[in-house]
CSV table of C-alpha atoms in Angstrom, one decimal:
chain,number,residue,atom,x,y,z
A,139,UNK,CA,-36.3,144.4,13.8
A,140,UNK,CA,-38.6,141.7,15.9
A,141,UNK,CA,-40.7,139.8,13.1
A,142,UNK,CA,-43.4,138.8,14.9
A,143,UNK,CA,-45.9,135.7,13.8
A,144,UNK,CA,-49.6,135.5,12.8
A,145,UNK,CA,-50.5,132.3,10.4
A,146,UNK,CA,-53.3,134.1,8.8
A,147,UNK,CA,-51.9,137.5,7.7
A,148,UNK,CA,-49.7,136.9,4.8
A,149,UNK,CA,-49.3,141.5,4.3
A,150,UNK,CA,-49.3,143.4,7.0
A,151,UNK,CA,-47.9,146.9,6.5
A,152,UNK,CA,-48.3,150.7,6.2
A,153,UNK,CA,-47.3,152.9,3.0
A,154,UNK,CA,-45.6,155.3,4.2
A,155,UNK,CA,-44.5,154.5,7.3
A,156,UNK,CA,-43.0,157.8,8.0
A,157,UNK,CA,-46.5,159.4,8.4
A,158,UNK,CA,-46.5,163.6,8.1
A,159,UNK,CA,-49.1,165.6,8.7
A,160,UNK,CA,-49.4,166.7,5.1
A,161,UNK,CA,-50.1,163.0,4.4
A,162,UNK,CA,-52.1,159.8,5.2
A,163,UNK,CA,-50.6,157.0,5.5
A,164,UNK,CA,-52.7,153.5,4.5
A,165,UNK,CA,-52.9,150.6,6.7
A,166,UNK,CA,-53.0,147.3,4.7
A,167,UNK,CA,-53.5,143.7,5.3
A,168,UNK,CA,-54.4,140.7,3.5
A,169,UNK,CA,-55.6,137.0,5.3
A,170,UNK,CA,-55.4,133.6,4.6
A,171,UNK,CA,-59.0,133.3,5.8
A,172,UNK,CA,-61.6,135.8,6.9
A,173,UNK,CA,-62.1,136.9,10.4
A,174,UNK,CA,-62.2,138.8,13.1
A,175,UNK,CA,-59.3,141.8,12.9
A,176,UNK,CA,-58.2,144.6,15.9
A,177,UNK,CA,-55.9,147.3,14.6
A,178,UNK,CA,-54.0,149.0,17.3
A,179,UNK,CA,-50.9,151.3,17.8
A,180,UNK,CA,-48.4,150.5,19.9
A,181,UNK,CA,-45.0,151.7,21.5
A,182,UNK,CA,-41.9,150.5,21.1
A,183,UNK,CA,-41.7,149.3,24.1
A,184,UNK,CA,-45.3,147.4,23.6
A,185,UNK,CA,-47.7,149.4,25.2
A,186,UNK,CA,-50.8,149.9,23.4
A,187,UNK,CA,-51.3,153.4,23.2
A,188,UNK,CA,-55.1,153.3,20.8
A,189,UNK,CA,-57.1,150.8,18.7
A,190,UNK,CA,-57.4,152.1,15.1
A,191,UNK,CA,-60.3,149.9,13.9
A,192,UNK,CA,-61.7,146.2,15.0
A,193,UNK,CA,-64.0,144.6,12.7
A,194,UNK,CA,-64.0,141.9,10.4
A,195,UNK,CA,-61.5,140.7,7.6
A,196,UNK,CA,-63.2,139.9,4.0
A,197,UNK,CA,-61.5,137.9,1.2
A,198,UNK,CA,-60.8,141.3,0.1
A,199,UNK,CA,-57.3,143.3,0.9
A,200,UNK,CA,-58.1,145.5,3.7
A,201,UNK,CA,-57.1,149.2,4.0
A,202,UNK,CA,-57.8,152.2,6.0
A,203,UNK,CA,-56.2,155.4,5.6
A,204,UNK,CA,-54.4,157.3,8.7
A,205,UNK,CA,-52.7,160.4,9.3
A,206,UNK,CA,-51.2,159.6,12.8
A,207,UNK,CA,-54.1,160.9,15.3
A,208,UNK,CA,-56.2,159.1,17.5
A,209,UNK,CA,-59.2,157.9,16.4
A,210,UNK,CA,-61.1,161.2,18.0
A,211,UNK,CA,-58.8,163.4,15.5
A,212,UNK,CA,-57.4,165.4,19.0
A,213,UNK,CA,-54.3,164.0,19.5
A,214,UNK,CA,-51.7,164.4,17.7
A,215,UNK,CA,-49.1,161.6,18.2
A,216,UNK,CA,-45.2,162.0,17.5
A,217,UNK,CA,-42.1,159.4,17.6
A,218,UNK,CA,-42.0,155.6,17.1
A,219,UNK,CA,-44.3,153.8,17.4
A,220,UNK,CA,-45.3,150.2,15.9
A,221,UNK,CA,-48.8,149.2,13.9
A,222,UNK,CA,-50.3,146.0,15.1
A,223,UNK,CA,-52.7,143.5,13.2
A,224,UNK,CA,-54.3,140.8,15.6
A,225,UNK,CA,-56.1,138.2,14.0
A,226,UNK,CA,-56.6,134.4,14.4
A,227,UNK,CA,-53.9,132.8,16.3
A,228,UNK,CA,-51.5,136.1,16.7
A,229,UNK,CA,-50.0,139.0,15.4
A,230,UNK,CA,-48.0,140.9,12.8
A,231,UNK,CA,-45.8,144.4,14.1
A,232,UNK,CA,-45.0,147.0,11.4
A,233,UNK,CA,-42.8,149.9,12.9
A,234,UNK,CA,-43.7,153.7,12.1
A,235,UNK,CA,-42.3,156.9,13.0
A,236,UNK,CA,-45.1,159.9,13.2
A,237,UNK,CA,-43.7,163.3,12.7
């Protein structure tokens, strides 16, 4: 796996991350320092494929729950696909296979 680097984020991961459709999975991340915070879904191959949620990041531990759509609720995504956090000066990556 390709650990990639973000000085802010010190969790950044998703509970399950095999996400069914009888379940939702929650997103979670905690920061060093409050700020601004994109959410997206990405391929493996780094395409971004949807943004999940772009906001701001409290003291508090964030979390959003998500059963592997797009934000819309129509489509229905399948395979592998990687979770990304982008806040501050980078990134964090958590892989997660949809079925």
């Amino acid at each position: 796996m390709h650990f990639t680097e973000s000085r802010e984020l010190y969790l950044a991961t998703v509970l399950p991350h095999i996400i069914t459709k009888k379940e939702k999975s929650v997103i979670i991340c905690k920061s060093w320092t409050p700020g601004a915070l994109q959410v997206d879904l990405y391929s493996v191959t780094g395409k971004k494929i949807t943004n999940l949620y772009t906001g701001q990041l409290g003291d508090e531990t964030f979390m959003i729950h998500w059963d592997g759509k797009d934000p819309s609720g129509k489509v229905n995504y399948t395979g592998d696909y990687k979770i990304r956090w982008t806040t501050g000066s980078g990134y964090r990556e958590f892989p997660v296979t949809i079925l």
